[in-house]
Amino acid sequence: PRDPTEPGFARAWADVVRAGIPNTVTRVFSSDTVGAAVVAQELKAEHVVVDTKRERVPICASDIRADVFAGFRWLAPRARPWLALSVGLLGPECAGKTTLARELAAALRATVVEDGLRAEAAKHQGDMPPETFANAIDWLAGRQHEAALRCDSGVLVVDDSALLGELWATRLGHKVSNAHKNLVDNEQFDVTLICHDDFGFVGLPERDQPELRKKMLADIIERTRHHKSVVHISGTDGAARVDTAVAAITAAMARRRPELAELLG
């Protein structure tokens, strides 16, 4: 029940509190002088009223339900991984993934999960040992969760993926574990952005392998056919690529708002 005058309001919400907090509740802090007061009374707890004008925390649950993304920074960090919009960046070498991730961070205040394999490649000068890919599963899940906890915009851009890890491991001749394959099969983003390498290769000439990049791109396209929303980012105009990505993410946010409002309702 939402109305404090409804029968059973205090008991229902007190039961929610008891279910979430096994210890005895002695104080209830709120800005609500009506509903919270009767719930505190039901809990036999002291009701401590704070910030009744909502000046220190100028938000309420109704505002968050109306636009979760606008009020995302007011959500408890533990709730954010479940509610954030995940955006996966996939593509071969020199496809502009990292550059696009930085642009999206600037345009949408997105939180970015950076490419963990890139750092490992630099550490091992490109010759990554097999255990690098075995550990990538734990790295990816943990880093995504940590990034989501600190995400205050509701948009989580993942410049990394289990699929890319598998493709790189296969390309370098390493065995891919069953656990890694299962993670790839279940990997899903709210928006998948596939970056094409239109810009041409930038790097050491001996690493320029256009046929391998072409194959990796084809594999990515094939393996993401089951993803929810797949958008291709191509062309040599960097600004246009960013605009395409922002439009796709903005559209996904618009689709997600009513779903989240109902979930939180």
mmCIF file of C-alpha atoms in Angstrom, residues 12-233:
data_model
loop_
_atom_site.group_PDB
_atom_site.id
_atom_site.type_symbol
_atom_site.label_atom_id
_atom_site.label_comp_id
_atom_site.label_asym_id
_atom_site.label_seq_id
_atom_site.Cartn_x
_atom_site.Cartn_y
_atom_site.Cartn_z
ATOM 1 C CA ALA A 12 3.065 -4.085 5.517
ATOM 2 C CA TRP A 13 5.995 -1.662 5.521
ATOM 3 C CA ALA A 14 7.137 -2.708 8.977
ATOM 4 C CA ASP A 15 7.276 -6.294 7.686
ATOM 5 C CA VAL A 16 9.446 -5.142 4.768
ATOM 6 C CA VAL A 17 11.849 -3.477 7.190
ATOM 7 C CA ARG A 18 11.968 -6.534 9.463
ATOM 8 C CA ALA A 19 12.678 -8.797 6.465
ATOM 9 C CA GLY A 20 15.591 -6.636 5.378
ATOM 10 C CA ILE A 21 17.005 -5.857 8.814
ATOM 11 C CA PRO A 22 17.135 -8.895 11.086
ATOM 12 C CA ASN A 23 18.261 -6.872 14.112
ATOM 13 C CA THR A 24 15.824 -4.891 16.227
ATOM 14 C CA VAL A 25 15.138 -1.462 14.724
ATOM 15 C CA THR A 26 15.396 1.238 17.372
ATOM 16 C CA ARG A 27 15.269 4.418 15.236
ATOM 17 C CA VAL A 28 13.702 5.337 11.921
ATOM 18 C CA PHE A 29 15.143 8.407 10.172
ATOM 19 C CA SER A 30 13.029 10.049 7.486
ATOM 20 C CA SER A 31 11.698 13.280 6.030
ATOM 21 C CA ASP A 32 8.179 11.859 6.071
ATOM 22 C CA THR A 33 6.133 13.056 9.020
ATOM 23 C CA VAL A 34 3.140 10.865 8.132
ATOM 24 C CA GLY A 35 3.874 7.486 6.583
ATOM 25 C CA ALA A 36 7.239 6.861 8.218
ATOM 26 C CA ALA A 37 5.818 7.930 11.559
ATOM 27 C CA VAL A 38 3.197 5.178 11.604
ATOM 28 C CA VAL A 39 5.713 2.605 10.365
ATOM 29 C CA ALA A 40 8.102 3.597 13.167
ATOM 30 C CA GLN A 41 5.254 3.259 15.618
ATOM 31 C CA GLU A 42 4.487 -0.239 14.301
ATOM 32 C CA LEU A 43 8.182 -1.133 14.736
ATOM 33 C CA LYS A 44 8.094 0.323 18.280
ATOM 34 C CA ALA A 45 10.994 2.539 17.218
ATOM 35 C CA GLU A 46 11.754 6.220 17.693
ATOM 36 C CA HIS A 47 10.964 8.309 14.613
ATOM 37 C CA VAL A 48 13.687 10.905 13.944
ATOM 38 C CA VAL A 49 12.545 13.541 11.443
ATOM 39 C CA VAL A 50 15.251 15.132 9.275
ATOM 40 C CA ASP A 51 15.302 17.501 6.301
ATOM 41 C CA THR A 52 11.521 17.897 6.021
ATOM 42 C CA LYS A 53 11.931 20.514 3.258
ATOM 43 C CA ARG A 54 14.036 18.045 1.222
ATOM 44 C CA GLU A 55 16.839 20.574 0.835
ATOM 45 C CA ARG A 56 19.817 18.364 1.680
ATOM 46 C CA VAL A 57 18.515 15.472 -0.402
ATOM 47 C CA PRO A 58 16.238 17.111 -3.004
ATOM 48 C CA ILE A 59 14.746 13.899 -4.318
ATOM 49 C CA CYS A 60 11.877 11.557 -3.552
ATOM 50 C CA ALA A 61 10.928 8.081 -4.700
ATOM 51 C CA SER A 62 8.288 9.437 -7.081
ATOM 52 C CA ASP A 63 10.906 11.544 -8.861
ATOM 53 C CA ILE A 64 13.206 8.539 -9.225
ATOM 54 C CA ARG A 65 10.393 6.403 -10.619
ATOM 55 C CA ALA A 66 9.523 9.159 -13.106
ATOM 56 C CA ASP A 67 13.103 9.182 -14.487
ATOM 57 C CA VAL A 68 15.466 6.667 -12.952
ATOM 58 C CA PHE A 69 18.436 7.885 -14.989
ATOM 59 C CA ALA A 70 18.011 11.515 -13.924
ATOM 60 C CA GLY A 71 17.953 10.444 -10.273
ATOM 61 C CA PHE A 72 20.415 7.567 -10.559
ATOM 62 C CA ARG A 73 23.015 9.163 -8.304
ATOM 63 C CA TRP A 74 20.505 9.112 -5.440
ATOM 64 C CA LEU A 75 20.142 5.338 -5.619
ATOM 65 C CA ALA A 76 21.903 3.168 -3.088
ATOM 66 C CA PRO A 77 25.109 1.852 -4.720
ATOM 67 C CA ARG A 78 24.047 -1.753 -4.125
ATOM 68 C CA ALA A 79 21.005 -1.233 -6.365
ATOM 69 C CA ARG A 80 22.913 0.287 -9.274
ATOM 70 C CA PRO A 81 24.332 -2.897 -10.858
ATOM 71 C CA TRP A 82 20.779 -4.217 -11.262
ATOM 72 C CA LEU A 83 19.385 -1.033 -12.797
ATOM 73 C CA ALA A 84 22.206 0.488 -14.882
ATOM 74 C CA LEU A 85 21.984 0.386 -18.680
ATOM 75 C CA SER A 86 24.896 -1.718 -19.942
ATOM 76 C CA VAL A 87 26.564 -0.744 -23.213
ATOM 77 C CA GLY A 88 29.044 -3.218 -24.696
ATOM 78 C CA LEU A 89 31.766 -2.028 -27.081
ATOM 79 C CA LEU A 90 32.999 -4.733 -29.426
ATOM 80 C CA GLY A 91 35.349 -4.608 -32.369
ATOM 81 C CA PRO A 92 38.728 -5.661 -33.746
ATOM 82 C CA GLU A 93 42.005 -3.804 -33.258
ATOM 83 C CA CYS A 94 42.014 -0.107 -34.155
ATOM 84 C CA ALA A 95 38.225 0.086 -34.304
ATOM 85 C CA GLY A 96 38.097 3.135 -32.020
ATOM 86 C CA LYS A 97 36.462 1.374 -29.055
ATOM 87 C CA THR A 98 38.496 3.086 -26.358
ATOM 88 C CA THR A 99 38.169 6.494 -28.013
ATOM 89 C CA LEU A 100 34.400 6.024 -28.266
ATOM 90 C CA ALA A 101 34.235 4.958 -24.616
ATOM 91 C CA ARG A 102 35.933 8.198 -23.566
ATOM 92 C CA GLU A 103 33.588 10.238 -25.752
ATOM 93 C CA LEU A 104 30.550 8.545 -24.205
ATOM 94 C CA ALA A 105 31.913 9.224 -20.738
ATOM 95 C CA ALA A 106 32.058 12.916 -21.649
ATOM 96 C CA ALA A 107 28.722 13.076 -23.480
ATOM 97 C CA LEU A 108 26.594 10.969 -21.109
ATOM 98 C CA ARG A 109 28.645 10.968 -17.884
ATOM 99 C CA ALA A 110 28.889 7.232 -18.452
ATOM 100 C CA THR A 111 31.061 5.087 -16.209
ATOM 101 C CA VAL A 112 33.558 3.098 -18.275
ATOM 102 C CA VAL A 113 34.864 -0.411 -17.644
ATOM 103 C CA GLU A 114 38.222 -0.216 -19.388
ATOM 104 C CA ASP A 115 39.766 -2.962 -21.497
ATOM 105 C CA GLY A 116 41.606 -5.241 -19.063
ATOM 106 C CA LEU A 117 43.309 -7.250 -21.799
ATOM 107 C CA ARG A 118 44.893 -4.098 -23.209
ATOM 108 C CA ALA A 119 46.718 -3.456 -19.937
ATOM 109 C CA GLU A 120 47.846 -7.091 -19.783
ATOM 110 C CA ALA A 121 49.057 -6.955 -23.377
ATOM 111 C CA ALA A 122 51.152 -3.904 -22.562
ATOM 112 C CA LYS A 123 52.535 -5.601 -19.467
ATOM 113 C CA HIS A 124 53.572 -8.704 -21.419
ATOM 114 C CA GLN A 125 54.544 -6.750 -24.550
ATOM 115 C CA GLY A 126 51.800 -8.421 -26.558
ATOM 116 C CA ASP A 127 52.746 -12.002 -25.668
ATOM 117 C CA MET A 128 50.063 -12.838 -23.121
ATOM 118 C CA PRO A 129 50.359 -16.176 -21.267
ATOM 119 C CA PRO A 130 47.366 -18.569 -21.215
ATOM 120 C CA GLU A 131 46.534 -17.748 -17.586
ATOM 121 C CA THR A 132 45.765 -14.177 -18.646
ATOM 122 C CA PHE A 133 42.636 -15.373 -20.419
ATOM 123 C CA ALA A 134 41.771 -17.826 -17.653
ATOM 124 C CA ASN A 135 41.797 -14.964 -15.137
ATOM 125 C CA ALA A 136 39.914 -12.632 -17.467
ATOM 126 C CA ILE A 137 36.580 -14.117 -16.381
ATOM 127 C CA ASP A 138 37.089 -13.094 -12.765
ATOM 128 C CA TRP A 139 38.520 -9.713 -13.736
ATOM 129 C CA LEU A 140 35.623 -8.853 -16.016
ATOM 130 C CA ALA A 141 32.792 -9.732 -13.644
ATOM 131 C CA GLY A 142 34.456 -8.026 -10.697
ATOM 132 C CA ARG A 143 35.415 -4.889 -12.598
ATOM 133 C CA GLN A 144 31.959 -4.516 -14.112
ATOM 134 C CA HIS A 145 30.336 -4.835 -10.685
ATOM 135 C CA GLU A 146 32.706 -2.317 -9.082
ATOM 136 C CA ALA A 147 32.129 0.158 -11.904
ATOM 137 C CA ALA A 148 28.356 -0.209 -11.592
ATOM 138 C CA LEU A 149 28.516 0.534 -7.854
ATOM 139 C CA ARG A 150 30.081 3.929 -8.540
ATOM 140 C CA CYS A 151 27.993 4.683 -11.639
ATOM 141 C CA ASP A 152 25.912 7.796 -11.001
ATOM 142 C CA SER A 153 24.475 8.353 -14.495
ATOM 143 C CA GLY A 154 22.852 4.971 -15.008
ATOM 144 C CA VAL A 155 24.955 4.298 -18.122
ATOM 145 C CA LEU A 156 27.730 1.693 -17.859
ATOM 146 C CA VAL A 157 29.997 1.462 -20.917
ATOM 147 C CA VAL A 158 31.932 -1.816 -21.059
ATOM 148 C CA ASP A 159 35.069 -1.518 -23.209
ATOM 149 C CA ASP A 160 35.702 -5.210 -22.628
ATOM 150 C CA SER A 161 33.780 -8.458 -22.995
ATOM 151 C CA ALA A 162 33.998 -12.189 -22.518
ATOM 152 C CA LEU A 163 33.473 -12.610 -26.269
ATOM 153 C CA LEU A 164 36.496 -10.494 -27.169
ATOM 154 C CA GLY A 165 38.524 -12.426 -24.614
ATOM 155 C CA GLU A 166 37.530 -15.698 -26.292
ATOM 156 C CA LEU A 167 38.271 -14.420 -29.791
ATOM 157 C CA TRP A 168 41.696 -13.146 -28.771
ATOM 158 C CA ALA A 169 42.541 -16.351 -26.930
ATOM 159 C CA THR A 170 41.601 -18.392 -29.998
ATOM 160 C CA ARG A 171 43.553 -16.072 -32.289
ATOM 161 C CA LEU A 172 46.668 -16.495 -30.138
ATOM 162 C CA GLY A 173 46.265 -20.263 -29.975
ATOM 163 C CA HIS A 174 45.213 -20.554 -26.324
ATOM 164 C CA LYS A 175 42.600 -22.991 -25.056
ATOM 165 C CA VAL A 176 39.329 -21.448 -23.922
ATOM 166 C CA SER A 177 37.850 -22.957 -20.753
ATOM 167 C CA ASN A 178 34.261 -24.180 -20.548
ATOM 168 C CA ALA A 179 33.584 -21.561 -17.867
ATOM 169 C CA HIS A 180 34.705 -18.840 -20.262
ATOM 170 C CA LYS A 181 32.549 -20.265 -23.076
ATOM 171 C CA ASN A 182 29.518 -20.329 -20.757
ATOM 172 C CA LEU A 183 30.132 -16.712 -19.845
ATOM 173 C CA VAL A 184 30.244 -15.787 -23.529
ATOM 174 C CA ASP A 185 27.010 -17.669 -24.223
ATOM 175 C CA ASN A 186 25.220 -15.784 -21.428
ATOM 176 C CA GLU A 187 26.797 -12.393 -22.025
ATOM 177 C CA GLN A 188 24.198 -9.784 -22.865
ATOM 178 C CA PHE A 189 24.216 -5.996 -23.015
ATOM 179 C CA ASP A 190 21.287 -3.617 -23.189
ATOM 180 C CA VAL A 191 23.023 -2.035 -26.183
ATOM 181 C CA THR A 192 25.818 -3.653 -28.183
ATOM 182 C CA LEU A 193 27.922 -1.247 -30.240
ATOM 183 C CA ILE A 194 30.024 -2.985 -32.902
ATOM 184 C CA CYS A 195 32.894 -0.750 -33.966
ATOM 185 C CA HIS A 196 34.301 -1.170 -37.471
ATOM 186 C CA ASP A 197 37.964 -0.450 -38.223
ATOM 187 C CA ASP A 198 37.306 2.123 -40.954
ATOM 188 C CA PHE A 199 40.100 4.378 -39.755
ATOM 189 C CA GLY A 200 42.818 2.004 -40.851
ATOM 190 C CA PHE A 201 45.459 0.426 -38.665
ATOM 191 C CA VAL A 202 47.375 2.622 -36.218
ATOM 192 C CA GLY A 203 50.346 0.906 -34.637
ATOM 193 C CA LEU A 204 53.439 -1.125 -35.397
ATOM 194 C CA PRO A 205 53.466 -2.236 -39.054
ATOM 195 C CA GLU A 206 54.229 -5.841 -38.105
ATOM 196 C CA ARG A 207 50.940 -5.969 -36.169
ATOM 197 C CA ASP A 208 48.888 -4.868 -39.158
ATOM 198 C CA GLN A 209 46.878 -7.975 -40.068
ATOM 199 C CA PRO A 210 43.822 -6.784 -42.020
ATOM 200 C CA GLU A 211 42.535 -10.274 -42.815
ATOM 201 C CA LEU A 212 42.550 -11.256 -39.136
ATOM 202 C CA ARG A 213 40.764 -8.036 -38.198
ATOM 203 C CA LYS A 214 38.194 -8.692 -40.913
ATOM 204 C CA LYS A 215 37.628 -12.218 -39.594
ATOM 205 C CA MET A 216 37.307 -10.998 -35.999
ATOM 206 C CA LEU A 217 34.727 -8.415 -37.040
ATOM 207 C CA ALA A 218 32.752 -11.085 -38.922
ATOM 208 C CA ASP A 219 32.905 -13.369 -35.869
ATOM 209 C CA ILE A 220 31.671 -10.568 -33.601
ATOM 210 C CA ILE A 221 28.735 -9.818 -35.902
ATOM 211 C CA GLU A 222 27.799 -13.498 -36.096
ATOM 212 C CA ARG A 223 28.145 -14.125 -32.365
ATOM 213 C CA THR A 224 26.045 -11.098 -31.325
ATOM 214 C CA ARG A 225 23.015 -11.881 -33.470
ATOM 215 C CA HIS A 226 21.107 -12.854 -30.306
ATOM 216 C CA HIS A 227 21.863 -9.603 -28.485
ATOM 217 C CA LYS A 228 18.972 -7.254 -27.708
ATOM 218 C CA SER A 229 20.003 -4.118 -29.552
ATOM 219 C CA VAL A 230 22.980 -4.195 -31.923
ATOM 220 C CA VAL A 231 24.191 -0.979 -33.562
ATOM 221 C CA HIS A 232 27.085 -0.730 -36.002
ATOM 222 C CA ILE A 233 29.492 2.175 -35.564
#
